[in-house]
Amino acid sequence: MKNLLSMEHLTIEEIHHILDLAQAFENGEASSLARTHHVANLFFEPSTRTKTSFEMAERKIGCTVIPFDAGFSSVTKGETMYDTVKTLEMIGLDAVVIRATEDEYYNELLSGINVAVINAGDGAGQHPSQSLLDLYTIKKEFGKFEGLNITIAGDISHSRVAKSNAVALQRLGANVHFLCPEEWAGSFEAHHSWDDLIEISDVIMLLRVQHERHKVNKSFSKESYHQEYGLTIEREQQMKESAIIMHPAPVNRDVEIASELVECERSRIFEQVRNGVYTRMAIIETILKERE
Amino acid sequence: MKNLLSMEHLTIEEIHHILDLAQAFENGEASSLARTHHVANLFFEPSTRTKTSFEMAERKIGCTVIPFDAGFSSVTKGETMYDTVKTLEMIGLDAVVIRATEDEYYNELLSGINVAVINAGDGAGQHPSQSLLDLYTIKKEFGKFEGLNITIAGDISHSRVAKSNAVALQRLGANVHFLCPEEWAGSFEAHHSWDDLIEISDVIMLLRVQHERHKVNKSFSKESYHQEYGLTIEREQQMKESAIIMHPAPVNRDVEIASELVECERSRIFEQVRNGVYTRMAIIETILKERE
Amino acid sequence: MKNLLSMEHLTIEEIHHILDLAQAFENGEASSLARTHHVANLFFEPSTRTKTSFEMAERKIGCTVIPFDAGFSSVTKGETMYDTVKTLEMIGLDAVVIRATEDEYYNELLSGINVAVINAGDGAGQHPSQSLLDLYTIKKEFGKFEGLNITIAGDISHSRVAKSNAVALQRLGANVHFLCPEEWAGSFEAHHSWDDLIEISDVIMLLRVQHERHKVNKSFSKESYHQEYGLTIEREQQMKESAIIMHPAPVNRDVEIASELVECERSRIFEQVRNGVYTRMAIIETILKERE
């Protein structure tokens, strides 16, 4: 595993290796890297949550983090992503974590670049570290993926998380269901009502309504979204006893989910954040170790 | 002391404990924290001075500082302060230093949050770490607060520093006087001329004229402010021999104070900056130690 | 050497000392600083390339780097550069690396300031650390400067790099030639065609066409610049066998240089980036050592 680009690039074995290593880190195991590595986080799109999680994970496995202010970078002057990353390689970096607005920006980094590339979100593409932390959360909870009913609800066609997760969960043997308004389904086959899903789901993964990307039209308010597609207090009571609630956050309280449910007993929303650090430690450690 | 929210939340004993610990750090004492703590500085309002001081203080007591780019954070997408801070807690932070535009933003962090909160300025509210470094500066100079005449001059009604300092100094036994144009007094009882104050003051604390917050109207220029309410070269000569000049900075030279006086013998303006690092080391150490 | 302000401030001995120390660092020598120093990078103009290089160099010689967000700083509220740097001195910094928009901003820092100042670019003035890394690149290649023919091509009148390099290379005994469109020569005596230069040059230093600073008029497209003044594939074939290509980057591919040549055998463009870290380690180490 030289890079982390998308879930499709990972074998089932590689996925399980990362989840197992995340568990080892959570159990207190220390990094086994032989030397200090230099890492930079290139976030061309804002995301303090993911960036902060990577910053912590990198330090926890002993990396030196070199600050990189993407908003000010030469990319804004038209420099190619290749030249930017090659420059960082020559400066002495071992790995770069990148979030960019362009889909599959990493394709231009696949030859000629010797620094490791970790995709932290590409345009409307994937967000594999989020997907892996979601898988870790599910595996910790149920010990397996086979046969689980997992419902992904929300703005599926615009969601990096939905795409990454759908691919991976199906390969791991789960039954993945989608729920969203008709106009948001894109190429996915989706349900448009909770009726068939709420009682059978082991995991309900809510997605953020991306007000930034997607205009909610006048006939479609936050309140009506919550009533039709959100996880209301009533719906939560219909869930299986063992079922859990997930959300990649940040949460729009009372839109995707009733505010009172964010920290309810079956919510793993903040637990996912904690799991994210262990998962990202495992991702970076795995990649750097192979390069040592 | 679990958090630092405002001066009112501190007992007299807690204040003296912090000032004594700041003195110990200035004398070269090392941090006695048992482990490395993780800290982040969340500055939703610009302030490199205060932020840089905290960054230095945190490193000097051995903390790992996780960068957090508030300008890019999910708060700008509407995430609540609670959800942001809870997220940082789950990522593994031990303490967050926050500057925010909203008064008493910290009230929503008082329950459910386990990370320490250090208020680095809340809207038009308080700025307790600045207040404590001011107290440290005065205590180092005079060895006591009882009976000192302290004049706070400037835009009192809009000043976080004035509010924090007035409360604390009065509790510590000092006589606090205010000087400002009539329209800037707010709820404070203020003098509008230096006549009764210049010769009796032991400490003159000048405040920054906040051009950002407060429009100086046409009939009220920088020059006329300096002549009427500023510390001119003439006024400095009327001060007591032992009296000192303070200013939280950044200074508007030749507005609040004549440019030539900024580094004069009785000025403690840059000394306050140095004291700020020791005071902030004491604040963070005290809070983290209690949580260990 | 207390500061690094411009190439003119350096003696020939100081230049060679830095180049030798850079070579020692590249050969694996460790820093010989006696203690941990605190450094901040104040970039009032964007430049992730130079900033990232300094960030790496500082860490490699064991400095603690205190983040400083210039875009948010009090300088934007009108604070003088003197007051900003004096504040950082009082906070405990040992050295500041500054890039600013004003020519010779450092003049106001020459008295009263005890922190070391390293100029990382001043307005249309100089960029001495870039110049030193260019010298290091040439010295590594040819072992000397005397008698080398060095052609600097591009927007000379607006280039900090051209100015710093021209001064230094001539003092070191090289023959410096300039190539540019007539309207870009400024006070330099320049060639306007490659004809007399391409075959005699040992080093061709291309400069970035600064679209930000300099409007290319309609009759003067990127394509025509490339044909007349750029390093085309045809021209590269006319170069001496031992000759090298340099560029401070970021490169406008197919403007200053044909895209295919950026990583060709005689290009040192990315090698310069690597050399920059060793050179900056040498600069900072030399200055901090003298202050210890």
GROMACS .gro file of N, CA, C and O in nm, chain B residues 222-277:
model
  224
  514LYS      N    1  -0.784   6.195   1.547
  514LYS     CA    2  -0.679   6.130   1.624
  514LYS      C    3  -0.599   6.233   1.703
  514LYS      O    4  -0.562   6.210   1.817
  515GLU      N    5  -0.571   6.345   1.640
  515GLU     CA    6  -0.493   6.449   1.706
  515GLU      C    7  -0.566   6.502   1.828
  515GLU      O    8  -0.508   6.521   1.935
  516SER      N    9  -0.697   6.529   1.811
  516SER     CA   10  -0.768   6.586   1.925
  516SER      C   11  -0.783   6.481   2.036
  516SER      O   12  -0.778   6.515   2.154
  517TYR      N   13  -0.800   6.352   1.999
  517TYR     CA   14  -0.803   6.250   2.103
  517TYR      C   15  -0.672   6.250   2.181
  517TYR      O   16  -0.671   6.245   2.304
  518HIS      N   17  -0.563   6.253   2.107
  518HIS     CA   18  -0.432   6.252   2.173
  518HIS      C   19  -0.419   6.371   2.269
  518HIS      O   20  -0.376   6.356   2.383
  519GLN      N   21  -0.460   6.490   2.224
  519GLN     CA   22  -0.448   6.610   2.308
  519GLN      C   23  -0.535   6.601   2.432
  519GLN      O   24  -0.494   6.638   2.542
  520GLU      N   25  -0.656   6.551   2.417
  520GLU     CA   26  -0.749   6.551   2.531
  520GLU      C   27  -0.736   6.430   2.622
  520GLU      O   28  -0.742   6.441   2.744
  521TYR      N   29  -0.719   6.310   2.561
  521TYR     CA   30  -0.726   6.187   2.640
  521TYR      C   31  -0.599   6.102   2.632
  521TYR      O   32  -0.585   6.005   2.705
  522GLY      N   33  -0.511   6.136   2.541
  522GLY     CA   34  -0.389   6.057   2.524
  522GLY      C   35  -0.285   6.090   2.629
  522GLY      O   36  -0.295   6.191   2.701
  523LEU      N   37  -0.183   6.003   2.640
  523LEU     CA   38  -0.072   6.033   2.729
  523LEU      C   39   0.034   6.108   2.646
  523LEU      O   40   0.110   6.048   2.570
  524THR      N   41   0.032   6.239   2.662
  524THR     CA   42   0.127   6.323   2.588
  524THR      C   43   0.260   6.330   2.664
  524THR      O   44   0.269   6.288   2.781
  525ILE      N   45   0.359   6.383   2.597
  525ILE     CA   46   0.491   6.399   2.660
  525ILE      C   47   0.480   6.488   2.784
  525ILE      O   48   0.541   6.461   2.888
  526GLU      N   49   0.397   6.593   2.777
  526GLU     CA   50   0.379   6.683   2.891
  526GLU      C   51   0.318   6.608   3.008
  526GLU      O   52   0.360   6.623   3.123
  527ARG      N   53   0.214   6.530   2.982
  527ARG     CA   54   0.147   6.460   3.092
  527ARG      C   55   0.240   6.360   3.159
  527ARG      O   56   0.237   6.341   3.280
  528GLU      N   57   0.321   6.293   3.078
  528GLU     CA   58   0.413   6.193   3.135
  528GLU      C   59   0.502   6.257   3.240
  528GLU      O   60   0.537   6.197   3.341
  529GLN      N   61   0.539   6.384   3.217
  529GLN     CA   62   0.629   6.451   3.310
  529GLN      C   63   0.560   6.486   3.443
  529GLN      O   64   0.628   6.511   3.542
  530GLN      N   65   0.427   6.487   3.442
  530GLN     CA   66   0.354   6.515   3.566
  530GLN      C   67   0.333   6.390   3.651
  530GLN      O   68   0.281   6.397   3.762
  531MET      N   69   0.367   6.272   3.594
  531MET     CA   70   0.340   6.147   3.666
  531MET      C   71   0.432   6.132   3.787
  531MET      O   72   0.541   6.186   3.791
  532LYS      N   73   0.384   6.061   3.890
  532LYS     CA   74   0.465   6.025   4.007
  532LYS      C   75   0.596   5.961   3.963
  532LYS      O   76   0.597   5.887   3.863
  533GLU      N   77   0.698   5.974   4.044
  533GLU     CA   78   0.826   5.918   4.005
  533GLU      C   79   0.819   5.765   3.985
  533GLU      O   80   0.876   5.710   3.892
  534SER      N   81   0.746   5.700   4.073
  534SER     CA   82   0.741   5.553   4.068
  534SER      C   83   0.630   5.499   3.975
  534SER      O   84   0.616   5.377   3.962
  535ALA      N   85   0.555   5.589   3.915
  535ALA     CA   86   0.439   5.542   3.838
  535ALA      C   87   0.481   5.476   3.706
  535ALA      O   88   0.585   5.509   3.650
  536ILE      N   89   0.398   5.383   3.660
  536ILE     CA   90   0.428   5.312   3.536
  536ILE      C   91   0.315   5.328   3.435
  536ILE      O   92   0.202   5.361   3.469
  537ILE      N   93   0.351   5.303   3.309
  537ILE     CA   94   0.257   5.312   3.196
  537ILE      C   95   0.235   5.171   3.142
  537ILE      O   96   0.332   5.098   3.119
  538MET      N   97   0.109   5.137   3.120
  538MET     CA   98   0.077   5.006   3.061
  538MET      C   99  -0.017   5.024   2.941
  538MET      O  100  -0.088   5.123   2.930
  539HIS      N  101  -0.016   4.927   2.852
  539HIS     CA  102  -0.103   4.930   2.734
  539HIS      C  103  -0.109   4.785   2.683
  539HIS      O  104  -0.005   4.721   2.670
  540PRO      N  105  -0.229   4.733   2.654
  540PRO     CA  106  -0.237   4.593   2.611
  540PRO      C  107  -0.182   4.570   2.471
  540PRO      O  108  -0.156   4.456   2.433
  541ALA      N  109  -0.167   4.680   2.393
  541ALA     CA  110  -0.115   4.674   2.256
  541ALA      C  111  -0.208   4.592   2.166
  541ALA      O  112  -0.287   4.515   2.219
  542PRO      N  113  -0.207   4.609   2.034
  542PRO     CA  114  -0.116   4.698   1.963
  542PRO      C  115  -0.147   4.845   1.989
  542PRO      O  116  -0.264   4.884   2.004
  543VAL      N  117  -0.042   4.925   1.997
  543VAL     CA  118  -0.050   5.067   2.026
  543VAL      C  119  -0.080   5.145   1.898
  543VAL      O  120  -0.024   5.117   1.794
  544ASN      N  121  -0.171   5.240   1.906
  544ASN     CA  122  -0.180   5.344   1.802
  544ASN      C  123  -0.086   5.455   1.845
  544ASN      O  124  -0.121   5.537   1.931
  545ARG      N  125   0.032   5.458   1.788
  545ARG     CA  126   0.130   5.559   1.828
  545ARG      C  127   0.075   5.700   1.799
  545ARG      O  128   0.014   5.723   1.696
  546ASP      N  129   0.097   5.790   1.893
  546ASP     CA  130   0.050   5.929   1.885
  546ASP      C  131  -0.101   5.942   1.891
  546ASP      O  132  -0.156   6.047   1.859
  547VAL      N  133  -0.171   5.837   1.930
  547VAL     CA  134  -0.313   5.850   1.959
  547VAL      C  135  -0.327   5.829   2.110
  547VAL      O  136  -0.330   5.927   2.185
  548GLU      N  137  -0.325   5.707   2.156
  548GLU     CA  138  -0.334   5.683   2.301
  548GLU      C  139  -0.211   5.735   2.374
  548GLU      O  140  -0.218   5.772   2.491
  549ILE      N  141  -0.097   5.729   2.308
  549ILE     CA  142   0.029   5.761   2.374
  549ILE      C  143   0.125   5.821   2.272
  549ILE      O  144   0.127   5.779   2.155
  550ALA      N  145   0.203   5.919   2.316
  550ALA     CA  146   0.305   5.977   2.228
  550ALA      C  147   0.404   5.867   2.189
  550ALA      O  148   0.447   5.789   2.274
  551SER      N  149   0.439   5.863   2.061
  551SER     CA  150   0.526   5.756   2.011
  551SER      C  151   0.655   5.747   2.091
  551SER      O  152   0.702   5.638   2.122
  552GLU      N  153   0.711   5.862   2.132
  552GLU     CA  154   0.838   5.862   2.206
  552GLU      C  155   0.826   5.794   2.342
  552GLU      O  156   0.929   5.758   2.402
  553LEU      N  157   0.705   5.781   2.394
  553LEU     CA  158   0.690   5.724   2.529
  553LEU      C  159   0.676   5.572   2.529
  553LEU      O  160   0.684   5.510   2.636
  554VAL      N  161   0.657   5.513   2.411
  554VAL     CA  162   0.626   5.369   2.406
  554VAL      C  163   0.736   5.287   2.474
  554VAL      O  164   0.708   5.189   2.544
  555GLU      N  165   0.861   5.327   2.455
  555GLU     CA  166   0.970   5.254   2.520
  555GLU      C  167   1.043   5.341   2.623
  555GLU      O  168   1.161   5.320   2.650
  556CYS      N  169   0.975   5.438   2.683
  556CYS     CA  170   1.039   5.521   2.785
  556CYS      C  171   1.061   5.441   2.913
  556CYS      O  172   1.011   5.329   2.928
  557GLU      N  173   1.133   5.501   3.007
  557GLU     CA  174   1.176   5.425   3.124
  557GLU      C  175   1.060   5.367   3.206
  557GLU      O  176   1.068   5.257   3.257
  558ARG      N  177   0.953   5.445   3.216
  558ARG     CA  178   0.842   5.397   3.300
  558ARG      C  179   0.740   5.315   3.220
  558ARG      O  180   0.640   5.271   3.276
  559SER      N  181   0.764   5.298   3.093
  559SER     CA  182   0.671   5.216   3.015
  559SER      C  183   0.696   5.069   3.042
  559SER      O  184   0.809   5.022   3.043
  560ARG      N  185   0.589   4.997   3.063
  560ARG     CA  186   0.599   4.851   3.078
  560ARG      C  187   0.532   4.781   2.960
  560ARG      O  188   0.495   4.664   2.968
  561ILE      N  189   0.514   4.853   2.851
  561ILE     CA  190   0.432   4.801   2.740
  561ILE      C  191   0.491   4.674   2.681
  561ILE      O  192   0.421   4.573   2.665
  562PHE      N  193   0.619   4.673   2.649
  562PHE     CA  194   0.678   4.549   2.594
  562PHE      C  195   0.705   4.447   2.705
  562PHE      O  196   0.699   4.326   2.681
  563GLU      N  197   0.732   4.497   2.826
  563GLU     CA  198   0.748   4.407   2.941
  563GLU      C  199   0.618   4.326   2.964
  563GLU      O  200   0.624   4.208   3.001
  564GLN      N  201   0.503   4.389   2.941
  564GLN     CA  202   0.377   4.316   2.954
  564GLN      C  203   0.372   4.195   2.859
  564GLN      O  204   0.320   4.090   2.894
  565VAL      N  205   0.426   4.215   2.740
  565VAL     CA  206   0.426   4.105   2.643
  565VAL      C  207   0.508   3.988   2.697
  565VAL      O  208   0.466   3.872   2.691
  566ARG      N  209   0.625   4.020   2.750
  566ARG     CA  210   0.709   3.914   2.808
  566ARG      C  211   0.636   3.847   2.925
  566ARG      O  212   0.632   3.725   2.934
  567ASN      N  213   0.575   3.929   3.010
  567ASN     CA  214   0.502   3.873   3.124
  567ASN      C  215   0.386   3.785   3.080
  567ASN      O  216   0.349   3.690   3.150
  568GLY      N  217   0.330   3.817   2.965
  568GLY     CA  218   0.216   3.740   2.914
  568GLY      C  219   0.248   3.593   2.895
  568GLY      O  220   0.165   3.506   2.921
  569VAL      N  221   0.368   3.565   2.849
  569VAL     CA  222   0.404   3.425   2.826
  569VAL      C  223   0.411   3.350   2.960
  569VAL      O  224   0.354   3.240   2.974
   0.00000   0.00000   0.00000
